[in-house]
Short mmCIF file of C-alpha atoms in Angstrom, two decimals:
data_model
loop_
_atom_site.label_atom_id
_atom_site.label_comp_id
_atom_site.label_asym_id
_atom_site.label_seq_id
_atom_site.Cartn_x
_atom_site.Cartn_y
_atom_site.Cartn_z
CA ALA A 20 7.93 2.79 -3.27
CA GLN A 21 7.37 2.31 0.41
CA LYS A 22 5.64 -0.71 1.84
CA VAL A 23 4.80 -1.95 5.33
CA THR A 24 3.86 -5.56 5.99
CA GLN A 25 2.12 -6.81 9.10
CA ALA A 26 1.82 -10.51 8.41
CA GLN A 27 -0.20 -11.27 11.54
CA THR A 28 -3.81 -10.45 10.81
CA GLU A 29 -5.15 -11.57 14.18
CA ILE A 30 -3.53 -12.62 17.44
CA SER A 31 -5.29 -13.92 20.50
CA VAL A 32 -3.57 -14.31 23.87
CA VAL A 33 -4.60 -14.86 27.45
CA GLU A 34 -4.12 -12.04 29.91
CA LYS A 35 -0.60 -11.75 31.37
CA GLU A 36 0.99 -13.43 28.38
CA ASP A 37 3.64 -11.57 26.40
CA VAL A 38 2.88 -10.88 22.76
CA THR A 39 4.97 -9.58 19.86
CA LEU A 40 3.51 -7.84 16.85
CA ASP A 41 5.66 -8.03 13.75
CA CYS A 42 6.32 -5.25 11.27
CA VAL A 43 8.53 -5.43 8.20
CA TYR A 44 9.07 -2.44 5.96
CA GLU A 45 10.53 -1.55 2.58
CA THR A 46 11.92 1.81 1.56
CA ARG A 47 14.64 3.20 -0.68
CA ASP A 48 15.19 6.18 1.60
CA THR A 49 18.18 6.25 3.88
CA THR A 50 16.37 8.50 6.33
CA TYR A 51 12.90 7.52 7.37
CA TYR A 52 10.62 7.23 10.38
CA LEU A 53 8.70 4.31 11.78
CA PHE A 54 5.58 4.50 13.90
CA TRP A 55 3.16 2.36 15.82
CA TYR A 56 -0.45 3.39 16.32
CA LYS A 57 -3.17 1.72 18.39
CA GLN A 58 -6.80 1.69 17.32
CA PRO A 59 -9.06 0.72 20.24
CA PRO A 60 -12.71 -0.20 19.68
CA SER A 61 -13.64 3.48 19.92
CA GLY A 62 -12.00 3.95 16.52
CA GLU A 63 -9.42 6.69 16.90
CA LEU A 64 -5.78 6.07 16.07
CA VAL A 65 -3.58 6.62 19.10
CA PHE A 66 0.09 7.43 18.53
CA LEU A 67 2.41 5.10 20.48
CA ILE A 68 5.96 5.62 19.25
CA ARG A 69 8.19 7.07 16.55
CA ARG A 70 11.70 5.85 15.69
CA ASN A 71 14.24 7.47 13.37
CA SER A 72 16.13 5.31 10.91
CA PHE A 73 19.47 6.42 12.33
CA ASP A 74 18.62 5.40 15.87
CA GLU A 75 18.49 1.64 16.35
CA GLN A 76 18.28 1.69 20.12
CA ASN A 77 15.45 -0.37 21.44
CA GLU A 78 12.90 1.46 23.53
CA ILE A 79 10.86 0.46 26.52
CA SER A 80 7.87 2.30 27.89
CA GLY A 81 6.19 0.50 30.75
CA ARG A 82 4.87 -2.79 29.41
CA TYR A 83 5.59 -1.77 25.83
CA SER A 84 8.90 -2.30 24.06
CA TRP A 85 10.06 -1.89 20.50
CA ASN A 86 12.84 -3.70 18.64
CA PHE A 87 14.14 -1.85 15.59
CA GLN A 88 16.56 -3.77 13.36
CA LYS A 89 17.66 -2.14 10.11
CA SER A 90 19.47 -5.30 9.01
CA THR A 91 16.16 -7.12 8.73
CA SER A 92 13.99 -4.03 8.05
CA SER A 93 11.85 -4.85 11.04
CA PHE A 94 10.25 -2.81 13.77
CA ASN A 95 8.56 -5.23 16.14
CA PHE A 96 6.37 -4.31 19.08
CA THR A 97 6.15 -6.37 22.27
CA ILE A 98 3.56 -6.07 25.00
CA THR A 99 4.65 -7.67 28.25
CA ALA A 100 2.08 -9.06 30.66
CA SER A 101 -0.79 -8.22 28.34
CA GLN A 102 -4.06 -6.87 29.70
CA VAL A 103 -7.59 -6.91 28.38
CA VAL A 104 -7.34 -3.16 27.74
CA ASP A 105 -4.58 -3.87 25.23
CA SER A 106 -7.16 -5.39 22.89
CA ALA A 107 -7.12 -3.26 19.76
CA VAL A 108 -5.89 -3.09 16.20
CA TYR A 109 -2.25 -2.09 16.02
CA PHE A 110 -0.82 -0.38 12.94
CA CYS A 111 2.79 -0.03 11.95
CA ALA A 112 3.58 2.91 9.64
CA LEU A 113 6.49 4.43 7.75
CA SER A 114 7.22 7.92 6.44
CA GLU A 115 9.99 9.59 4.53
CA ALA A 116 12.21 12.22 6.05
CA GLN A 117 10.82 15.59 6.91
CA GLY A 118 10.09 17.80 3.93
CA SER A 119 11.88 21.09 3.41
CA SER A 120 8.67 22.93 4.22
CA GLY A 121 8.83 21.60 7.76
CA SER A 122 5.88 19.33 7.31
CA ALA A 123 5.81 15.64 7.98
CA ARG A 124 5.42 13.36 4.99
CA GLN A 125 2.46 11.07 4.47
CA LEU A 126 2.33 7.83 6.40
CA THR A 127 2.36 4.44 4.71
CA PHE A 128 0.48 1.96 6.89
CA GLY A 129 0.52 -1.77 7.25
CA SER A 130 -2.77 -3.62 7.20
CA GLY A 131 -2.92 -3.84 10.98
CA THR A 132 -2.92 -6.64 13.53
CA GLN A 133 -6.04 -7.30 15.58
CA LEU A 134 -4.92 -8.21 19.09
CA THR A 135 -7.43 -9.82 21.42
CA VAL A 136 -6.46 -10.32 25.04
CA LEU A 137 -8.72 -12.76 26.81
CA PRO A 138 -9.33 -12.56 30.56
CA GLU B 14 -6.15 20.51 24.65
CA ALA B 15 -8.80 19.24 22.26
CA GLY B 16 -7.78 16.56 19.83
CA VAL B 17 -8.63 16.18 16.18
CA THR B 18 -12.38 16.05 15.71
CA GLN B 19 -14.36 14.75 12.77
CA PHE B 20 -17.97 15.10 11.79
CA PRO B 21 -20.11 13.18 11.24
CA SER B 22 -19.02 9.99 12.96
CA HIS B 23 -21.10 7.94 10.57
CA SER B 24 -22.83 8.71 7.30
CA VAL B 25 -25.05 6.48 5.19
CA ILE B 26 -25.90 7.73 1.71
CA GLU B 27 -27.14 6.30 -1.55
CA LYS B 28 -25.01 5.92 -4.62
CA GLY B 29 -24.97 9.16 -6.59
CA GLN B 30 -25.53 11.40 -3.60
CA THR B 31 -23.10 13.93 -2.20
CA VAL B 32 -21.47 13.79 1.21
CA THR B 33 -19.22 16.29 2.95
CA LEU B 34 -16.93 15.24 5.76
CA ARG B 35 -15.44 17.75 8.12
CA CYS B 36 -12.22 17.74 10.11
CA ASP B 37 -11.12 20.16 12.81
CA PRO B 38 -7.40 19.76 13.51
CA ILE B 39 -5.63 20.44 16.78
CA SER B 40 -5.45 24.18 17.25
CA GLY B 41 -2.25 25.63 15.81
CA HIS B 42 -1.39 22.62 13.66
CA ASP B 43 -0.44 23.77 10.18
CA ASN B 44 -0.47 20.30 8.66
CA LEU B 45 -3.68 18.46 7.97
CA TYR B 46 -3.95 15.05 6.33
CA TRP B 47 -6.78 12.91 5.03
CA TYR B 48 -6.57 9.13 4.91
CA ARG B 49 -9.10 6.39 4.33
CA ARG B 50 -9.42 2.72 5.08
CA VAL B 51 -11.55 0.78 2.66
CA MET B 52 -12.95 -2.69 3.37
CA GLY B 53 -10.45 -3.58 6.11
CA LYS B 54 -7.47 -2.90 3.91
CA GLU B 55 -4.54 -0.62 4.64
CA ILE B 56 -5.09 2.96 5.67
CA LYS B 57 -4.26 4.94 2.54
CA PHE B 58 -3.12 8.53 2.24
CA LEU B 59 -5.39 10.89 0.32
CA LEU B 60 -3.91 14.37 0.63
CA HIS B 61 -1.98 16.82 2.76
CA PHE B 62 -2.59 20.49 3.47
CA VAL B 63 -0.05 22.94 4.80
CA LYS B 64 -2.23 25.70 6.13
CA GLU B 65 -4.70 26.36 3.32
CA SER B 66 -2.51 25.03 0.52
CA LYS B 67 -2.52 21.51 -0.87
CA GLN B 68 0.99 20.16 -0.35
CA ASP B 69 0.37 16.71 -1.78
CA GLU B 70 -2.83 15.34 -3.27
CA SER B 71 -1.30 12.31 -4.96
CA GLY B 72 -3.55 9.93 -3.06
CA MET B 73 -6.87 11.38 -4.20
CA PRO B 74 -8.54 8.56 -6.15
CA ASN B 75 -10.38 10.63 -8.75
CA ASN B 76 -12.05 13.97 -9.40
CA ARG B 77 -15.16 12.98 -7.47
CA PHE B 78 -13.22 13.89 -4.35
CA LEU B 79 -12.70 17.55 -3.48
CA ALA B 80 -10.88 18.74 -0.39
CA GLU B 81 -10.67 22.25 0.94
CA ARG B 82 -9.19 23.89 3.96
CA THR B 83 -10.72 27.23 4.73
CA GLY B 84 -8.32 29.79 6.14
CA GLY B 85 -5.96 27.08 7.21
CA THR B 86 -8.29 25.89 9.93
CA TYR B 87 -10.87 23.16 9.44
CA SER B 88 -11.03 21.04 6.31
CA THR B 89 -13.82 19.45 4.33
CA LEU B 90 -13.73 16.45 2.04
CA LYS B 91 -16.59 16.25 -0.42
CA VAL B 92 -17.47 13.16 -2.41
CA GLN B 93 -19.70 13.91 -5.38
CA PRO B 94 -21.24 11.71 -6.66
CA ALA B 95 -20.57 8.91 -4.20
CA GLU B 96 -19.97 5.39 -5.50
CA LEU B 97 -20.19 2.06 -3.69
CA GLU B 98 -16.40 1.69 -3.59
CA ASP B 99 -16.13 4.93 -1.61
CA SER B 100 -17.41 3.16 1.50
CA GLY B 101 -14.89 3.05 4.28
CA VAL B 102 -13.53 5.00 7.21
CA TYR B 103 -12.08 8.43 6.49
CA PHE B 104 -9.47 9.63 8.94
CA CYS B 105 -8.13 13.09 9.42
CA ALA B 106 -4.80 13.82 11.11
CA SER B 107 -2.84 16.91 12.00
CA SER B 108 0.67 17.79 13.02
CA PRO B 109 2.52 20.99 13.86
CA GLY B 110 5.07 22.60 11.55
CA LEU B 111 6.17 25.84 9.93
CA ALA B 112 6.06 27.57 13.28
CA GLY B 113 9.37 26.46 14.61
CA VAL B 114 7.96 23.23 15.95
CA TRP B 115 8.60 20.34 13.63
CA SER B 116 6.87 17.13 14.47
CA TYR B 117 6.80 13.86 12.70
CA GLU B 118 3.88 12.49 14.66
CA GLN B 119 0.46 12.83 13.17
CA TYR B 120 -2.46 12.94 15.57
CA PHE B 121 -5.57 11.27 14.28
CA GLY B 122 -9.25 11.90 14.71
CA PRO B 123 -11.80 9.15 15.37
CA GLY B 124 -12.72 8.87 11.71
CA THR B 125 -15.95 9.11 9.75
CA ARG B 126 -17.48 5.83 8.67
CA LEU B 127 -19.02 6.33 5.24
CA THR B 128 -21.44 3.76 3.89
CA VAL B 129 -22.64 4.10 0.31
CA THR B 130 -25.61 1.89 -0.54
#
């Protein structure tokens, strides 16, 4: 069975601080996909990134960066120089490999981390 | 391009009543998913449509929940009769597929907050 653990329930930082959101996952699959979604106060889930299990390269997108380490089954998310607009709930998720029908498998979510960035 | 839309945004009903939630996926997306988040817990998968067919409904909690997808376009999720434990936020997501464009990303709607009193 798949499982995603986000141990940090709530994090509060002051603007311009760096913050790392932790994500640890469990799966028996050798091929899988990891995701991060952002849920701002408006409620929708906004897709941020997808990583394949066979690609351990870290990724940077502006102030966002992701550290994927298969050895520790972790997929951590760092926001550099945080801003008030970064305040949201962040979800880490995992899915199995693509099905033969061409459709993406269901997502298994962590419980989310509420990030509050104070001005 | 319009995103995934859901209606209503919020619904308050009494225990025993029926509620129908609607989801309109991104145009052209063959895959449609329903999830729900109950009482601040994890977002849990309910079911997955590929066009009008149910690909996976392993997450449906019981037979009080009925999902349909008419003509492979919009989908409805009916809860009948609603129970207190059904309260939560119901999310719909869609992704392309089966048309030569495989995508692993699922694009979510804003959710419907269901409150059963």
